[in-house]
Amino acid sequence: MKSLTLTFRRFFRDDGHYLLLLSPLLIFVVAVAIYPLFFSFRISLFDYRLTDPNQTQTFVGLKNYIRAFSDTVVIDSLKTTLVYVLGTVTLELALGLGLAMLLSAETQIARVLRSFLIMPMAIPPLVVGLVWKALYNADFGVIPFYMKAIGLNVGRGPLAELKLAMPAVILVDLWQWTPLLMVIFLAGLKSLPTEPYEAAVVDGASRWQSFWFITLPLLKPTALVALLLRTMQSFKVFDTIYATTAGGPGSVTTVLNFHIYTVGMTFFDMGYAAALANILLVVIAVLSVIYIMVLERQQL
Amino acid sequence: MRSKTLRMLLSLVLLAAFVAGIVGCAPATTEAPKTEEAKPAEVKPTEAKPAEEKPTEAPPAKPYEGVELTLASMTDQYVAAFRYLIPLFEEETGIKITMDELGYVDLYQKLTADFVGKTAQYDLMTVDIVWSGEYATNGYTLPLDDFMARDKEELQLDDIMPVAWTLGEYEGKHYAYPLAGYANVLNYRKDLLEAAGIKPPKTQEELLEAAKALTKDGQYGIALLGAKGSAVAQDYMAWVQQHGGSILDKDGKVAVNTPENVEILKFFGELFKYAPPGSTDYWWDQRETAFRDGMVAMMEGWSIARAGYENPEISKIVGKVDIEPAPVAEGMEPKYGFGGWGIGINASSDPEKQEAAWVFIKWLTSPEIQKEWIRHDGAPIRRSTLTDPDLNKEYPWFPKLLEAFEKGDGDYRPRIPEYSIIQDALGTYVNAYLVGQETAESALQKAQAQIEANIK
């Protein structure tokens, strides 16, 4: 019996076996994440159009990338994406934290409200988009109906007015994803230690002070997770835009991912679409690194 | 020691992935596809021959019993006719057809993916008139000319309206068979026009005047398609046609930013002043809702929707509607926008399935079945259907439709391979003009620039 555990131990210490046991995961990661990444990098260096009847692929080097940075549509859509990300992420963080503070108490009402608030998350974004498109419709929609009833001028409707389209789309995102941040912050709040609060009460701190000087700093790791998660998701937004405005009116809600979709799935220009997608990937990666660095420095 | 081996192995795996990524989809040589391209033309006649003999050898009716076909259909009105007719066809021939109903954008994308991958998920597909050039150039759908030559007598080709052949014909060959012909017509509310003392507009200028006069008391003059994308692009192209403009120049090159087209765009924008405020967000279904709801007095649109206005379940304007062929600009020789759908056979499907699919097309477009097709919300392609006395009693607007078909123009939306690129650019920038983001000139200039950047 003793010798058996001994061989077992030796088996695991041995380098080769250790890797053998790791290999299923490695193969999985390579097949699912790394191979497609290399593939997309490869085709981004080619002039590769699916609609080309001869299916020729000519190597063009970095031409697709150069084209991307001289393409005004790309630059504009990058700006639009930034506005969308800033709008959704900051508002959702603030609202999510507020809701979490409001509903962290274990009362009957809080429990019921929490479960109701989580419902939007369970609906596919495409469906959410279609529902809101119907709600926003200037001539038949519910929202303009009540706006008109209180004497507001709805014009062409929220989704078709140049100034209103972006806020209207951000509102849809808020409705759907604020609850996620609420849940994350709730989890963070529940895991906070009680001692600092007790000490603060003894020292005569007000509730606002204990929120500002204890809760917020302690929630920083949670906030980092929430921020990263939502920033990345928000950068990749597609379904909501596709279902509500299709990037319109004009191009005021054409986010980068929607433009990539047009290039890839309408023009079937795969090389250029892959180059654009890689640019999006780099932007997200760089932002993530910056966030992590900033928040780690603050914690020290 | 341990970490060294680990690192080596990891880098090996990464290298393998890299190599696989680089080599994995090596550029196809130009030669191989060329032979493939030639194949359909060469092989099909020989494949067709045995089938040609079949009917004479074995008259028993069900030579393709048990063959299973898939059909991708646009969710236009005629999909109801498919739902009704397919079971009848299955009973008659023993061929089984599964239908997928898809929206316009989804249909185009799913089909393209299916064609490009040669996966033959769909054996039969409804083909929009504007896709014919692209499908032909890329060899996505099977040229039907051999089938048509073989079954000439049965098909009664002369009976099909000449303009209907634009539903799938490209450079002399037929890549889709006419399925549902639509004419661009002006639907108007008899009651509202009479009350205002306005005659149904015959010219574009009268149309604008009428739209102006009919916009009052919460009523709007005309319903238009303004939503970004194919909707606004196609409506604008319809107006270009009605004003005698063109998307292509004399040499067939794309030229959307001509002074004439700018003027037409301004006229189109002028009409939006007399359309419901939400119009710049209208897709086909919202435009229909606006008209059926009684909100607007006039609407230009495809003739296939006409029958629906008499259905009290979906329409509040039963008995109040009449149609005229869509008005053209003053002094222009009348020509009417023609559109609609053909039905094509996937070039990558099995030959046996292609034969069975052809049997379905023949059956569906035969004069007798066409009557049922019409009665279940289909659209006509045959002269005999349009002049049928029974149908004319049920659909009193058929003579006007016949007139629009006679002078139909199926090419006002260029049926060339680059169509989807043109449509996308116009879809973005015409909408941008309507909502005030661009001027008429800059909108068309940017559209032209985007088209040129994307056409190889």
PDB file of N, CA and C in Angstrom, chain A residues 115-144:
ATOM      1  N   SER A 115     -34.298  39.877  -7.975  1.00  0.00           N
ATOM      2  CA  SER A 115     -34.566  38.864  -8.992  1.00  0.00           C
ATOM      3  C   SER A 115     -35.258  39.471 -10.219  1.00  0.00           C
ATOM      4  N   PHE A 116     -36.078  40.502  -9.996  1.00  0.00           N
ATOM      5  CA  PHE A 116     -36.701  41.153 -11.158  1.00  0.00           C
ATOM      6  C   PHE A 116     -35.661  41.873 -12.013  1.00  0.00           C
ATOM      7  N   LEU A 117     -34.731  42.522 -11.326  1.00  0.00           N
ATOM      8  CA  LEU A 117     -33.738  43.305 -12.049  1.00  0.00           C
ATOM      9  C   LEU A 117     -32.809  42.442 -12.899  1.00  0.00           C
ATOM     10  N   ILE A 118     -32.670  41.181 -12.496  1.00  0.00           N
ATOM     11  CA  ILE A 118     -31.753  40.318 -13.226  1.00  0.00           C
ATOM     12  C   ILE A 118     -32.366  39.840 -14.546  1.00  0.00           C
ATOM     13  N   MET A 119     -33.693  39.937 -14.649  1.00  0.00           N
ATOM     14  CA  MET A 119     -34.359  39.392 -15.831  1.00  0.00           C
ATOM     15  C   MET A 119     -33.823  39.889 -17.187  1.00  0.00           C
ATOM     16  N   PRO A 120     -33.558  41.185 -17.362  1.00  0.00           N
ATOM     17  CA  PRO A 120     -33.083  41.621 -18.694  1.00  0.00           C
ATOM     18  C   PRO A 120     -31.852  40.870 -19.171  1.00  0.00           C
ATOM     19  N   MET A 121     -31.006  40.452 -18.217  1.00  0.00           N
ATOM     20  CA  MET A 121     -29.790  39.741 -18.595  1.00  0.00           C
ATOM     21  C   MET A 121     -30.069  38.401 -19.246  1.00  0.00           C
ATOM     22  N   ALA A 122     -31.243  37.846 -18.937  1.00  0.00           N
ATOM     23  CA  ALA A 122     -31.562  36.510 -19.440  1.00  0.00           C
ATOM     24  C   ALA A 122     -32.077  36.551 -20.873  1.00  0.00           C
ATOM     25  N   ILE A 123     -32.349  37.755 -21.393  1.00  0.00           N
ATOM     26  CA  ILE A 123     -32.890  37.861 -22.751  1.00  0.00           C
ATOM     27  C   ILE A 123     -31.750  38.080 -23.742  1.00  0.00           C
ATOM     28  N   PRO A 124     -31.752  37.364 -24.865  1.00  0.00           N
ATOM     29  CA  PRO A 124     -30.688  37.569 -25.849  1.00  0.00           C
ATOM     30  C   PRO A 124     -30.662  39.020 -26.345  1.00  0.00           C
ATOM     31  N   PRO A 125     -29.472  39.617 -26.488  1.00  0.00           N
ATOM     32  CA  PRO A 125     -29.366  41.018 -26.902  1.00  0.00           C
ATOM     33  C   PRO A 125     -30.117  41.337 -28.191  1.00  0.00           C
ATOM     34  N   LEU A 126     -30.175  40.376 -29.102  1.00  0.00           N
ATOM     35  CA  LEU A 126     -30.875  40.612 -30.368  1.00  0.00           C
ATOM     36  C   LEU A 126     -32.356  40.860 -30.115  1.00  0.00           C
ATOM     37  N   VAL A 127     -32.928  40.038 -29.231  1.00  0.00           N
ATOM     38  CA  VAL A 127     -34.343  40.191 -28.893  1.00  0.00           C
ATOM     39  C   VAL A 127     -34.559  41.524 -28.184  1.00  0.00           C
ATOM     40  N   VAL A 128     -33.645  41.846 -27.264  1.00  0.00           N
ATOM     41  CA  VAL A 128     -33.727  43.122 -26.564  1.00  0.00           C
ATOM     42  C   VAL A 128     -33.756  44.260 -27.587  1.00  0.00           C
ATOM     43  N   GLY A 129     -32.852  44.171 -28.565  1.00  0.00           N
ATOM     44  CA  GLY A 129     -32.782  45.203 -29.590  1.00  0.00           C
ATOM     45  C   GLY A 129     -34.090  45.354 -30.339  1.00  0.00           C
ATOM     46  N   LEU A 130     -34.673  44.227 -30.738  1.00  0.00           N
ATOM     47  CA  LEU A 130     -35.923  44.283 -31.499  1.00  0.00           C
ATOM     48  C   LEU A 130     -37.056  44.861 -30.662  1.00  0.00           C
ATOM     49  N   VAL A 131     -37.098  44.458 -29.375  1.00  0.00           N
ATOM     50  CA  VAL A 131     -38.136  44.973 -28.491  1.00  0.00           C
ATOM     51  C   VAL A 131     -38.019  46.491 -28.370  1.00  0.00           C
ATOM     52  N   TRP A 132     -36.794  46.970 -28.155  1.00  0.00           N
ATOM     53  CA  TRP A 132     -36.607  48.415 -27.985  1.00  0.00           C
ATOM     54  C   TRP A 132     -36.848  49.167 -29.279  1.00  0.00           C
ATOM     55  N   LYS A 133     -36.527  48.546 -30.394  1.00  0.00           N
ATOM     56  CA  LYS A 133     -36.803  49.197 -31.675  1.00  0.00           C
ATOM     57  C   LYS A 133     -38.306  49.472 -31.810  1.00  0.00           C
ATOM     58  N   ALA A 134     -39.100  48.466 -31.403  1.00  0.00           N
ATOM     59  CA  ALA A 134     -40.552  48.648 -31.452  1.00  0.00           C
ATOM     60  C   ALA A 134     -40.996  49.718 -30.463  1.00  0.00           C
ATOM     61  N   LEU A 135     -40.389  49.715 -29.265  1.00  0.00           N
ATOM     62  CA  LEU A 135     -40.763  50.711 -28.254  1.00  0.00           C
ATOM     63  C   LEU A 135     -40.439  52.128 -28.710  1.00  0.00           C
ATOM     64  N   TYR A 136     -39.322  52.282 -29.429  1.00  0.00           N
ATOM     65  CA  TYR A 136     -38.837  53.599 -29.831  1.00  0.00           C
ATOM     66  C   TYR A 136     -39.516  54.148 -31.076  1.00  0.00           C
ATOM     67  N   ASN A 137     -40.206  53.293 -31.850  1.00  0.00           N
ATOM     68  CA  ASN A 137     -40.735  53.723 -33.145  1.00  0.00           C
ATOM     69  C   ASN A 137     -41.564  54.998 -33.040  1.00  0.00           C
ATOM     70  N   ALA A 138     -41.222  55.969 -33.883  1.00  0.00           N
ATOM     71  CA  ALA A 138     -41.818  57.299 -33.754  1.00  0.00           C
ATOM     72  C   ALA A 138     -43.337  57.301 -33.967  1.00  0.00           C
ATOM     73  N   ASP A 139     -43.822  56.455 -34.854  1.00  0.00           N
ATOM     74  CA  ASP A 139     -45.237  56.522 -35.208  1.00  0.00           C
ATOM     75  C   ASP A 139     -46.101  55.496 -34.491  1.00  0.00           C
ATOM     76  N   PHE A 140     -45.512  54.352 -34.114  1.00  0.00           N
ATOM     77  CA  PHE A 140     -46.328  53.321 -33.460  1.00  0.00           C
ATOM     78  C   PHE A 140     -45.795  52.950 -32.075  1.00  0.00           C
ATOM     79  N   GLY A 141     -44.641  53.499 -31.676  1.00  0.00           N
ATOM     80  CA  GLY A 141     -43.989  53.043 -30.452  1.00  0.00           C
ATOM     81  C   GLY A 141     -44.595  53.601 -29.173  1.00  0.00           C
ATOM     82  N   VAL A 142     -44.345  52.926 -28.064  1.00  0.00           N
ATOM     83  CA  VAL A 142     -44.891  53.321 -26.773  1.00  0.00           C
ATOM     84  C   VAL A 142     -44.188  54.564 -26.231  1.00  0.00           C
ATOM     85  N   ILE A 143     -42.855  54.581 -26.339  1.00  0.00           N
ATOM     86  CA  ILE A 143     -42.097  55.678 -25.732  1.00  0.00           C
ATOM     87  C   ILE A 143     -42.427  57.024 -26.380  1.00  0.00           C
ATOM     88  N   PRO A 144     -42.370  57.131 -27.731  1.00  0.00           N
ATOM     89  CA  PRO A 144     -42.766  58.405 -28.341  1.00  0.00           C
ATOM     90  C   PRO A 144     -44.227  58.773 -28.046  1.00  0.00           C
TER      91      PRO A 144
END
